[in-house]
PDB file of C-alpha atoms and ligand atoms in Angstrom:
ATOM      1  CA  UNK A  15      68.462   6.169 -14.942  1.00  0.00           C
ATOM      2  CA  UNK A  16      67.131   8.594 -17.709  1.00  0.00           C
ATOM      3  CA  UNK A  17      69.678   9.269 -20.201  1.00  0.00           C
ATOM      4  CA  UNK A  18      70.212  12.369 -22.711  1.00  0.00           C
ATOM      5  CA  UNK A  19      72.105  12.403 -25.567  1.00  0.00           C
ATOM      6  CA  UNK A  20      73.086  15.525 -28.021  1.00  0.00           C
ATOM      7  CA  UNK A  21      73.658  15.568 -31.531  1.00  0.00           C
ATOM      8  CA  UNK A  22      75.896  18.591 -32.965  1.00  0.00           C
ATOM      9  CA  UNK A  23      76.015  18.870 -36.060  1.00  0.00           C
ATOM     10  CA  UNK A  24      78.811  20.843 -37.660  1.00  0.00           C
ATOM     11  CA  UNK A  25      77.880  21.211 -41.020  1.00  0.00           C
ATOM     12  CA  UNK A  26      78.076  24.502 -42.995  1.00  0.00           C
ATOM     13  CA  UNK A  27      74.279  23.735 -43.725  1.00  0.00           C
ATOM     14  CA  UNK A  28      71.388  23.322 -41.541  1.00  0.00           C
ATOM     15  CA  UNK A  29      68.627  20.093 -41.970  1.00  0.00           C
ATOM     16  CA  UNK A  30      70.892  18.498 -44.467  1.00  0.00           C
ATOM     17  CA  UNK A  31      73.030  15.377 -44.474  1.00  0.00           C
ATOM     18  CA  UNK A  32      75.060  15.252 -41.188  1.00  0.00           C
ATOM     19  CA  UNK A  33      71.710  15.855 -39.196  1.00  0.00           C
ATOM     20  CA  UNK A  34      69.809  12.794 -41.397  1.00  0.00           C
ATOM     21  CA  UNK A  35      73.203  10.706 -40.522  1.00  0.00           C
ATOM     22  CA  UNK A  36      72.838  11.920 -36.252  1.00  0.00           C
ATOM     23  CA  UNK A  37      69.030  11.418 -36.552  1.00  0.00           C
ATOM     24  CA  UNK A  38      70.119   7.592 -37.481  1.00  0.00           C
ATOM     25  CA  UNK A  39      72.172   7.501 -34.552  1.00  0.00           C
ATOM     26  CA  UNK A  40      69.324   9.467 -32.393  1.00  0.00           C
ATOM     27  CA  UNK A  41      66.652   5.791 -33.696  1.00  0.00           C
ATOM     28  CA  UNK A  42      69.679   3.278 -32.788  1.00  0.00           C
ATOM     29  CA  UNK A  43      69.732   4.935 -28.869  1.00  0.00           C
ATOM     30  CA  UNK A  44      66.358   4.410 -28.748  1.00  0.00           C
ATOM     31  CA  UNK A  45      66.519   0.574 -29.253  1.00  0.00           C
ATOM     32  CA  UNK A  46      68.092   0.884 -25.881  1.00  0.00           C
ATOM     33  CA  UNK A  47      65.373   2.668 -23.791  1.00  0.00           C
ATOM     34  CA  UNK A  48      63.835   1.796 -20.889  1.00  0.00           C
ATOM     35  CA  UNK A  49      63.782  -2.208 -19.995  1.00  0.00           C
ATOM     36  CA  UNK A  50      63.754  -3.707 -16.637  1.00  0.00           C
ATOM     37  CA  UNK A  51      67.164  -4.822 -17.210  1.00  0.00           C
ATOM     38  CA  UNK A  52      68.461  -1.471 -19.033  1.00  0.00           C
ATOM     39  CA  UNK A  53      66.289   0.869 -16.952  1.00  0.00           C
ATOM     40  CA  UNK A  54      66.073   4.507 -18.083  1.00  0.00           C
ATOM     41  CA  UNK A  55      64.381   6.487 -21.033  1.00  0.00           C
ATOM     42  CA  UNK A  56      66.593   8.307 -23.536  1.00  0.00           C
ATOM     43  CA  UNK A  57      65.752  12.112 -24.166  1.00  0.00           C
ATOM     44  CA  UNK A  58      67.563  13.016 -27.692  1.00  0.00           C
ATOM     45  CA  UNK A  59      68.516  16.658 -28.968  1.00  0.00           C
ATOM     46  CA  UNK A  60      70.105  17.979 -32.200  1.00  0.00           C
ATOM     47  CA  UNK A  61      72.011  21.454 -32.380  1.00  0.00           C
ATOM     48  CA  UNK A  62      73.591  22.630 -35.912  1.00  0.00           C
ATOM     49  CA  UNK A  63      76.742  25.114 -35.445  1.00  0.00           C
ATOM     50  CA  UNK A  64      75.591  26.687 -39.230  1.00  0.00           C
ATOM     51  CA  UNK A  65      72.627  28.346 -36.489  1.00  0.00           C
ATOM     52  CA  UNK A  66      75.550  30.039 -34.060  1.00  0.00           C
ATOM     53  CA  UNK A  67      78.389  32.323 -34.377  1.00  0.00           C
ATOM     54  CA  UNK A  68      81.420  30.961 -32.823  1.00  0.00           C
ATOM     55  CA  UNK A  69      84.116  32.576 -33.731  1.00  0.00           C
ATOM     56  CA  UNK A  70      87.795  30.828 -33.156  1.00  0.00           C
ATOM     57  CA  UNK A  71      89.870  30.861 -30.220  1.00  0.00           C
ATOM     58  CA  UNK A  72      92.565  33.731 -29.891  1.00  0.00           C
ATOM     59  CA  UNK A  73      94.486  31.513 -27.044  1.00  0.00           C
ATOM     60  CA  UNK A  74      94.203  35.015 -24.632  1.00  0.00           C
ATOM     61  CA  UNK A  75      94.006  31.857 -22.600  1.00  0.00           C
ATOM     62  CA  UNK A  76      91.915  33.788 -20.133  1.00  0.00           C
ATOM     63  CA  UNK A  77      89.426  30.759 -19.190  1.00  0.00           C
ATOM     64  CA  UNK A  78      92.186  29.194 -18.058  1.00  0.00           C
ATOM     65  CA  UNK A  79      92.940  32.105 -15.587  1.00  0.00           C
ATOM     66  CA  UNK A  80      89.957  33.462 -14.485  1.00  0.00           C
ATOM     67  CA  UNK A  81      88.641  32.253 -11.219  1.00  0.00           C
ATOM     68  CA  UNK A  82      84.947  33.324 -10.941  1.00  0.00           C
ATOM     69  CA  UNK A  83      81.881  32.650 -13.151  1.00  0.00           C
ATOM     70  CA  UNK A  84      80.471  35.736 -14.339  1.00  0.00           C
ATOM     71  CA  UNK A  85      82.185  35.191 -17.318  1.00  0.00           C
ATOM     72  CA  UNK A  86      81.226  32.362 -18.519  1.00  0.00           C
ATOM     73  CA  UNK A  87      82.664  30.507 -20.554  1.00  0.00           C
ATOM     74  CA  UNK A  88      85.003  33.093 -22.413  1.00  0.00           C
ATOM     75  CA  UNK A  89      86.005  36.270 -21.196  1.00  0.00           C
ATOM     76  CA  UNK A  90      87.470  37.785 -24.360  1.00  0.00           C
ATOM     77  CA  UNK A  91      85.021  36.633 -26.999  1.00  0.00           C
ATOM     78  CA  UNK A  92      81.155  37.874 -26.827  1.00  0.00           C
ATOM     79  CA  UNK A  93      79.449  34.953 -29.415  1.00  0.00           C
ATOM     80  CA  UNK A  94      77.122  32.200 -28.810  1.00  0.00           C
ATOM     81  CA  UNK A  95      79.360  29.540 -27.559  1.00  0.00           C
ATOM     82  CA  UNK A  96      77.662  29.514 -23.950  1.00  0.00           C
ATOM     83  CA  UNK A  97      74.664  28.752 -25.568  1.00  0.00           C
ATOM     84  CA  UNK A  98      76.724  25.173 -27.590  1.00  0.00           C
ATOM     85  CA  UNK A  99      78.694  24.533 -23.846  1.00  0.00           C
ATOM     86  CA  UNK A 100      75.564  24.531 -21.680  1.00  0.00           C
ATOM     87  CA  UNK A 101      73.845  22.127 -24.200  1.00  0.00           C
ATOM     88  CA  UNK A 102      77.323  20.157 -24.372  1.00  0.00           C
ATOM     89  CA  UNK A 103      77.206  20.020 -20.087  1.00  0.00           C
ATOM     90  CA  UNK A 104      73.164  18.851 -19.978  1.00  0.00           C
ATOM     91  CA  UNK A 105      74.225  15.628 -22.253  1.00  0.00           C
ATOM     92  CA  UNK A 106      75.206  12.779 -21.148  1.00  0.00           C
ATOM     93  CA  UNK A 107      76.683  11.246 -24.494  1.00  0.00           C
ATOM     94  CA  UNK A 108      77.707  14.037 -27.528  1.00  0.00           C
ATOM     95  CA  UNK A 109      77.694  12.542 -31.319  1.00  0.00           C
ATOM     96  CA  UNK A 110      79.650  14.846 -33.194  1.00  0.00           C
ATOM     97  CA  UNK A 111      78.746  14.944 -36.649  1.00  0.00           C
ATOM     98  CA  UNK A 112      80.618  16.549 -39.787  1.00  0.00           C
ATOM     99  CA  UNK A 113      80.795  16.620 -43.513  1.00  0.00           C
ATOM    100  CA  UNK A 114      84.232  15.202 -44.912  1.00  0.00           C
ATOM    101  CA  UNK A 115      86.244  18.533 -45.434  1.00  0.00           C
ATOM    102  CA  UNK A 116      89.403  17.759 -47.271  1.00  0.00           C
ATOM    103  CA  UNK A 117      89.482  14.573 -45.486  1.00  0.00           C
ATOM    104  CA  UNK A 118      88.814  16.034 -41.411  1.00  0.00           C
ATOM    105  CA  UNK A 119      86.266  17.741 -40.049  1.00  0.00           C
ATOM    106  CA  UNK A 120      85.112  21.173 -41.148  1.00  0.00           C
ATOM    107  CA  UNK A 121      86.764  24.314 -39.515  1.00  0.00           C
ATOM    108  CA  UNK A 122      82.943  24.866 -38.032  1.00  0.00           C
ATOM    109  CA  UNK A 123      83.648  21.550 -35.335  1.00  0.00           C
ATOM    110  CA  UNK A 124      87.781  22.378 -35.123  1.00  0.00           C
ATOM    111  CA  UNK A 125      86.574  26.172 -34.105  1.00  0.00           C
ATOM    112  CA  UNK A 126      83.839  24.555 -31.232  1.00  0.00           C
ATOM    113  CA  UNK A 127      87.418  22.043 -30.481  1.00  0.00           C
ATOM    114  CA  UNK A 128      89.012  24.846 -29.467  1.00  0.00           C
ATOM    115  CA  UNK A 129      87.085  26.978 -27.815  1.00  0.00           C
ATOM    116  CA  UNK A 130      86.126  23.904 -25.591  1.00  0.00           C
ATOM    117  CA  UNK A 131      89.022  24.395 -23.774  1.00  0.00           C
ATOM    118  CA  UNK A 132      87.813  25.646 -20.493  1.00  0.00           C
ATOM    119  CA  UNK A 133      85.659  22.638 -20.290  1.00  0.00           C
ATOM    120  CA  UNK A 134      89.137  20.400 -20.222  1.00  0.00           C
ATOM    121  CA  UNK A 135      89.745  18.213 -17.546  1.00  0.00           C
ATOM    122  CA  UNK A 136      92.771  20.432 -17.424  1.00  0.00           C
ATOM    123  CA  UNK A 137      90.887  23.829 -16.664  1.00  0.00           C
ATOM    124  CA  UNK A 138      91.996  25.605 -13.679  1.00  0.00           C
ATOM    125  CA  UNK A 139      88.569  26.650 -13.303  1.00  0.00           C
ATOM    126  CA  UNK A 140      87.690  24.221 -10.842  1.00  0.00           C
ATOM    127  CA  UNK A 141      83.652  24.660 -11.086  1.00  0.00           C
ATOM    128  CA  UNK A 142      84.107  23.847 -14.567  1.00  0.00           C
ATOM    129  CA  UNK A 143      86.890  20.867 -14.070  1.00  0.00           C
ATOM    130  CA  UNK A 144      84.804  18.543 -14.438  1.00  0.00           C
ATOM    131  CA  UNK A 145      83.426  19.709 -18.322  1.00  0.00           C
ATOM    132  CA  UNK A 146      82.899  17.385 -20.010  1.00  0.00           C
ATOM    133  CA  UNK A 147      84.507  14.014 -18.297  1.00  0.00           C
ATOM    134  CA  UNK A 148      83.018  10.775 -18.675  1.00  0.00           C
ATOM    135  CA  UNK A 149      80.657  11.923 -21.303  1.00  0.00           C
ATOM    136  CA  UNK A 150      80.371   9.309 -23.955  1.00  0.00           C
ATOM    137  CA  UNK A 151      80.758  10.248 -27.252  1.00  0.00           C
ATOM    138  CA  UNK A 152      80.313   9.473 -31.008  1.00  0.00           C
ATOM    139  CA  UNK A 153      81.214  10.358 -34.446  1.00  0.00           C
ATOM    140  CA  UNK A 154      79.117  10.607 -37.128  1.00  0.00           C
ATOM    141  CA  UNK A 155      81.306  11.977 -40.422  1.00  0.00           C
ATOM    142  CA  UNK A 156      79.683  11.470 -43.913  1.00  0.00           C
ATOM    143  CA  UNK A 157      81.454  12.767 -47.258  1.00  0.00           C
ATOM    144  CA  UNK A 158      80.470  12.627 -51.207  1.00  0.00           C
ATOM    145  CA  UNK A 159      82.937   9.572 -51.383  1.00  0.00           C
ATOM    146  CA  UNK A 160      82.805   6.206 -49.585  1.00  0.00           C
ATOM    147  CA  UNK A 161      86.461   6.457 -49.269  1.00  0.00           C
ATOM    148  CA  UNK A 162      86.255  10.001 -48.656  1.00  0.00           C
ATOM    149  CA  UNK A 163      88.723  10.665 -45.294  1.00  0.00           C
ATOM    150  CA  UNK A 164      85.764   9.963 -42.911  1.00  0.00           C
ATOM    151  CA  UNK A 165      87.974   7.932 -40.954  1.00  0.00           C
ATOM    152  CA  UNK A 166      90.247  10.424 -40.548  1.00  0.00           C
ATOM    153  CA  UNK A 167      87.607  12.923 -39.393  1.00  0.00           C
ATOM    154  CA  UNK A 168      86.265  10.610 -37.270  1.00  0.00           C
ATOM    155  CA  UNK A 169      89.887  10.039 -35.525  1.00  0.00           C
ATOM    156  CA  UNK A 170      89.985  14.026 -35.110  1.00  0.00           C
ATOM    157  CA  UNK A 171      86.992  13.836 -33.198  1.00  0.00           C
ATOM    158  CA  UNK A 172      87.680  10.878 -30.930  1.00  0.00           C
ATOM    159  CA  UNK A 173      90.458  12.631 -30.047  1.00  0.00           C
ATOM    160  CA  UNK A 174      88.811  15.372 -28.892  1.00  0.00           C
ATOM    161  CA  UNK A 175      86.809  12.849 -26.506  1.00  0.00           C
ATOM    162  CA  UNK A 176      90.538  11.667 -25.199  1.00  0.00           C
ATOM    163  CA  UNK A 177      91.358  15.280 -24.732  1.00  0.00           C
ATOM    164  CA  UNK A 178      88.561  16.016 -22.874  1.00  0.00           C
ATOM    165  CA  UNK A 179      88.210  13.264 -20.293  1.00  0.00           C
ATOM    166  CA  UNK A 180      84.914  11.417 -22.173  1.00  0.00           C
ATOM    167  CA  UNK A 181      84.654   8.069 -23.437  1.00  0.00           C
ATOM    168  CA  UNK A 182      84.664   7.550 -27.282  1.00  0.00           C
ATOM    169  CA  UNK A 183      82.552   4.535 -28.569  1.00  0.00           C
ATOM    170  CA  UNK A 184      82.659   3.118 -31.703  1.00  0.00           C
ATOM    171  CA  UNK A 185      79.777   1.138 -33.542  1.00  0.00           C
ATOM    172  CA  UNK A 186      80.810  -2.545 -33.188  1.00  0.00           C
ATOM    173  CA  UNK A 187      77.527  -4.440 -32.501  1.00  0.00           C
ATOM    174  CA  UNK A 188      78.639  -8.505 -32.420  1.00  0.00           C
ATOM    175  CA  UNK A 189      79.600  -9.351 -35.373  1.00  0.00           C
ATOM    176  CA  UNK A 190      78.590  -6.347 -37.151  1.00  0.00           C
ATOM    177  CA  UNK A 191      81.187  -4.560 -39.629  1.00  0.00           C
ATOM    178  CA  UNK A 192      79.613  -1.356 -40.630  1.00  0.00           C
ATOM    179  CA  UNK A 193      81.395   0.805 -38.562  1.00  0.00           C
ATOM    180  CA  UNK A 194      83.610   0.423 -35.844  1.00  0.00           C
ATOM    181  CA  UNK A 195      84.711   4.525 -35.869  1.00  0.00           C
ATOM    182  CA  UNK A 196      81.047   5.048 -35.264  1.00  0.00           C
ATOM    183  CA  UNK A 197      78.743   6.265 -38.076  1.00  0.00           C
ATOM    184  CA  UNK A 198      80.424   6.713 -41.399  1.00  0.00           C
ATOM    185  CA  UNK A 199      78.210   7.574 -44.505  1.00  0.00           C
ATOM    186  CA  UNK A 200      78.129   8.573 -47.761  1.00  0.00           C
ATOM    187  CA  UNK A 201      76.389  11.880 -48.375  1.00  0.00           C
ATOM    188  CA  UNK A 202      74.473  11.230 -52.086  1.00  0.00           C
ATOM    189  CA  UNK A 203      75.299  13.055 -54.136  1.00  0.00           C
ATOM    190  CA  UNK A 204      76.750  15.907 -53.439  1.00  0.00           C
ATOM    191  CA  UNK A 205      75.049  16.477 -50.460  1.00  0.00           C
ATOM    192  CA  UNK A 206      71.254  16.495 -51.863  1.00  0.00           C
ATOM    193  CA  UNK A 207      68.862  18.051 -50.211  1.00  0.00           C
ATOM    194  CA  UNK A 208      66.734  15.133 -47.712  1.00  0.00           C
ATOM    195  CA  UNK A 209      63.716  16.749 -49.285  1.00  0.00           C
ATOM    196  CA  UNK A 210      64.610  15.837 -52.705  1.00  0.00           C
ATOM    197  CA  UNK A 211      63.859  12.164 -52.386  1.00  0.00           C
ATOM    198  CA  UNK A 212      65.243   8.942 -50.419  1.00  0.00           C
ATOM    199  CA  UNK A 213      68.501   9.201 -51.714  1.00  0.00           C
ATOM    200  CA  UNK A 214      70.486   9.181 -48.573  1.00  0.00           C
ATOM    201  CA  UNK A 215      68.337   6.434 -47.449  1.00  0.00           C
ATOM    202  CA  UNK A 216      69.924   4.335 -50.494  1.00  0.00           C
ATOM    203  CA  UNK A 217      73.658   4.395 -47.521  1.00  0.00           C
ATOM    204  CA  UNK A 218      72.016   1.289 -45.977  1.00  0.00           C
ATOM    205  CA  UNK A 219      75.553   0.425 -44.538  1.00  0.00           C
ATOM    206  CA  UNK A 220      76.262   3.694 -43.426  1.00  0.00           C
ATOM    207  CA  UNK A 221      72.227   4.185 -41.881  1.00  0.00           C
ATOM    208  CA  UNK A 222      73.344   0.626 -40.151  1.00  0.00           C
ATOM    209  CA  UNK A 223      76.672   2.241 -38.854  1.00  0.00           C
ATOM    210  CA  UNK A 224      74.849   4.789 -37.284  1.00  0.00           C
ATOM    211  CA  UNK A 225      72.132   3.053 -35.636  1.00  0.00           C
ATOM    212  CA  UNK A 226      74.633   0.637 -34.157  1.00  0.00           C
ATOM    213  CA  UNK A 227      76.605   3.571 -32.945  1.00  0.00           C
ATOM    214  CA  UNK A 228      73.428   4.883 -31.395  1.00  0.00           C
ATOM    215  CA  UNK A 229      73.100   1.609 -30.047  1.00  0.00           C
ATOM    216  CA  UNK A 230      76.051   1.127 -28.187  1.00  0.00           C
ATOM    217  CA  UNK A 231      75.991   4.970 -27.152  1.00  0.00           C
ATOM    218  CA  UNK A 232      73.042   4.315 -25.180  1.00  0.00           C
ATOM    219  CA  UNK A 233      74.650   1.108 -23.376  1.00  0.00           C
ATOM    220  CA  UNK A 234      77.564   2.393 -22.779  1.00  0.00           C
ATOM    221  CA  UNK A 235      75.782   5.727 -20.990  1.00  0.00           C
ATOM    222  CA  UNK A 236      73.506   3.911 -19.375  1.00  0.00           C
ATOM    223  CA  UNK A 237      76.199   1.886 -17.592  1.00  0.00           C
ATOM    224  CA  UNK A 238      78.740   5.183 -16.856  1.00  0.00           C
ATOM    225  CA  UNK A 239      75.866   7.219 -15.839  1.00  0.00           C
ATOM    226  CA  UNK A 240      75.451   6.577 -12.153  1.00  0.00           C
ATOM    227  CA  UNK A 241      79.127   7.438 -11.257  1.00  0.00           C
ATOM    228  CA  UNK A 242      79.258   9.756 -13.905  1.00  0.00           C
ATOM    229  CA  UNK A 243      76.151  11.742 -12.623  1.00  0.00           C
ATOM    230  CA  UNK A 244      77.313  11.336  -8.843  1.00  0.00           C
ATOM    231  CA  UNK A 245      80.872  13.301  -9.962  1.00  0.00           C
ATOM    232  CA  UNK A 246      79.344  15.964 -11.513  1.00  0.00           C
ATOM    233  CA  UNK A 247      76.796  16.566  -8.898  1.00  0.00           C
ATOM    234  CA  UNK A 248      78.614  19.744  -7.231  1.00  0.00           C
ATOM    235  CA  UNK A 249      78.941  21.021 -10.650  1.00  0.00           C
ATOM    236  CA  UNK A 250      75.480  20.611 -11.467  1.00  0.00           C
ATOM    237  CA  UNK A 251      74.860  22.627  -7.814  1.00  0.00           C
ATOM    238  CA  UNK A 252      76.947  25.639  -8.672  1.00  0.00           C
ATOM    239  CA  UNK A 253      75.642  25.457 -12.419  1.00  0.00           C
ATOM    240  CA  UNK A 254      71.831  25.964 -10.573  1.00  0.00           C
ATOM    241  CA  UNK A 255      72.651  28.447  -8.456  1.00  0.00           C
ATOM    242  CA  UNK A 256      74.723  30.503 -10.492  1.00  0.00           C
ATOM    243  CA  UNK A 257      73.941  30.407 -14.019  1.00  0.00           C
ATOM    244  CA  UNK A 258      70.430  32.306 -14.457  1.00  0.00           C
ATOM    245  CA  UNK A 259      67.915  30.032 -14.947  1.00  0.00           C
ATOM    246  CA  UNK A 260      67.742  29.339 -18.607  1.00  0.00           C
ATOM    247  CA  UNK A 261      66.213  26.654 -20.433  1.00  0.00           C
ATOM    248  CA  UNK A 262      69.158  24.319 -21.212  1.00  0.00           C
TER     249      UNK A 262
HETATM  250  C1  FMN B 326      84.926  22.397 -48.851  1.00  0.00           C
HETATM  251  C2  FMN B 326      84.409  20.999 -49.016  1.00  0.00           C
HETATM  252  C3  FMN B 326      85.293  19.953 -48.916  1.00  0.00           C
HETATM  253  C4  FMN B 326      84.854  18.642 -49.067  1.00  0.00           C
HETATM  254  N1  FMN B 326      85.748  17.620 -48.938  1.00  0.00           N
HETATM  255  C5  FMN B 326      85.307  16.331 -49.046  1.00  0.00           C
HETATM  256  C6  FMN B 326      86.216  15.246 -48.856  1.00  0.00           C
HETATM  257  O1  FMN B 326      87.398  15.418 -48.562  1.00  0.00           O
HETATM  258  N2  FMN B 326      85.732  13.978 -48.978  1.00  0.00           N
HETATM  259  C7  FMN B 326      84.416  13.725 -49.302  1.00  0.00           C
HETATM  260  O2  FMN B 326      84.031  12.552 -49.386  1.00  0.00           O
HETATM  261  N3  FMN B 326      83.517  14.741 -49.466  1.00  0.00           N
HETATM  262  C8  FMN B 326      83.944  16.038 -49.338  1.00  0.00           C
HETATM  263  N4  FMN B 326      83.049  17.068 -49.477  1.00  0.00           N
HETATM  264  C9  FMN B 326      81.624  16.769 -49.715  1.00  0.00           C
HETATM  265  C10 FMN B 326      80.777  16.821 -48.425  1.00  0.00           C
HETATM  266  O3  FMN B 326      81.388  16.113 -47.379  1.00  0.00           O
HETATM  267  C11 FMN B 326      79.398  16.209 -48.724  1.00  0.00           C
HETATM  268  O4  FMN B 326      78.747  16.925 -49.737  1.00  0.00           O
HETATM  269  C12 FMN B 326      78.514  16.129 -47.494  1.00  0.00           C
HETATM  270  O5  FMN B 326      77.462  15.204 -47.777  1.00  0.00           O
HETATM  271  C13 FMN B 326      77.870  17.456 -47.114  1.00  0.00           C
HETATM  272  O6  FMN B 326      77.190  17.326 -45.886  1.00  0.00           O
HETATM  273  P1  FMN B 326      76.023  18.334 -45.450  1.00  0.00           P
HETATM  274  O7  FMN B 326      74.827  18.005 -46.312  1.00  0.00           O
HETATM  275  O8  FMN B 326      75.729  18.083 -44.009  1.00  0.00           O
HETATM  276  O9  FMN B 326      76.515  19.711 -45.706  1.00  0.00           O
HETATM  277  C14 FMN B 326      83.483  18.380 -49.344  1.00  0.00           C
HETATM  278  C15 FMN B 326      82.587  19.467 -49.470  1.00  0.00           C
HETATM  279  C16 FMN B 326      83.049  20.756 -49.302  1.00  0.00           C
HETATM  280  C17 FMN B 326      82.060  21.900 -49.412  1.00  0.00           C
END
């Protein structure tokens, strides 16, 4: 079964060092496409909130409330977060990716968080009940410093997985060591441009992090998919039929 995975980035800066650290993650999954015993191809896609306007929740706590789907996904706020959800509902494993911000994630992934809340597994909505469960998921968090709170970061966003009803994987591979909270890096220095030389290719642990992240993504999705899929079938229906036919 053919598997897709998303990337988000959610740095302040577009093309830059949380996308090189995803696109490590993105070469790992591959190692897992299609074998006789691990059947399926892996279709990869990278979005970068510094492209959107998403603007934080007000907790009108609307979504919650409203029963139809014309208004989808928040009534109150008019931004581009439908465009982030849809690509969000068409994955079948999210890696969230951030920049170290004082040690957590930037306020650009805590806004998405929270606006993510009609996609809970708590949403009275009950087309969109289903959101985002049994999704596998990934973090990818890269700072200036080795030491620089990407754990914690990381911990923000697997909790976010928890919340949400998806499956958080971290990047043990055997006997590997590199990162068991998925893909932690060190952004050199200072967050240098990739086009200004190799220097984030210099983070071989944290490259090796990644890939083994992407690694055990793909596994993981591979093996939830077929019940996964099967569950969100109705949703997937209703999604067709009522959400105009855009290119997800
Ligand atoms: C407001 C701000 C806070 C930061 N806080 C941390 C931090 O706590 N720890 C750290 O290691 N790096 C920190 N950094 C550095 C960034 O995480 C680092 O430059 C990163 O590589 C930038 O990623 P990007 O290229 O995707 O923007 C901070 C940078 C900014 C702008």
């Amino acid at each position: 079964m053919d598997i897709k995975i998303l990337g988000i980035s959610g740095s302040a800066r577009k093309g830059r060092n949380t996308e090189f650290f995803i696109k490590k993650v993105f070469e790992g999954a591959q190692e897992m496409g299609h074998t006789e015993s691990l059947p399926g191809d892996i279709e990869t896609d990278m979005i970068s909130l510094a492209a959107y306007n998403i603007q934080p929740c007000t907790a009108c706590v609307k979504c919650d409330k409203v029963g139809e789907e014309e208004e989808r996904y928040c009534p109150t706020i008019k931004d581009d977060l439908p465009i982030v959800i849809d690509k969000m509902l068409w994955a079948d494993a999210i890696v969230l990716g951030v920049p170290v911000y004082v040690g957590d994630v930037t306020a650009q992934m805590k806004i998405l968080m929270d606006r993510c809340e009609v996609v809970g597994s708590g949403s009275k909505r009950l087309k969109l009940k289903v959101g985002l469960r049994n999704k596998v998921g990934g973090a990818v968090v890269q700072g200036t410093l080795r030491h620089g709170g990407q754990e914690f970061a990381a911990a923000t966003i697997h909790r976010f997985f928890i919340f949400k009803g998806m499956i958080p994987v971290g990047a043990m591979e055997g006997h590997s060591a590199a990162g068991p909270w998925g893909g932690m890096g060190v952004g050199y220095p200072y967050g240098s441009a990739i086009s200004k030389g190799n220097a984030l290719e210099k983070d071989e642990l944290g490259i090796k992090a990644c890939r083994d992240l992407g690694r055990r993504l793909a596994l993981v999705t591979k093996m939830i998919k077929p019940y996964a899929a099967r569950e969100r079938e109705e949703f997937i229906e209703w999604h067709n039929k009522n959400i105009a036919k855009q290119d997800l």
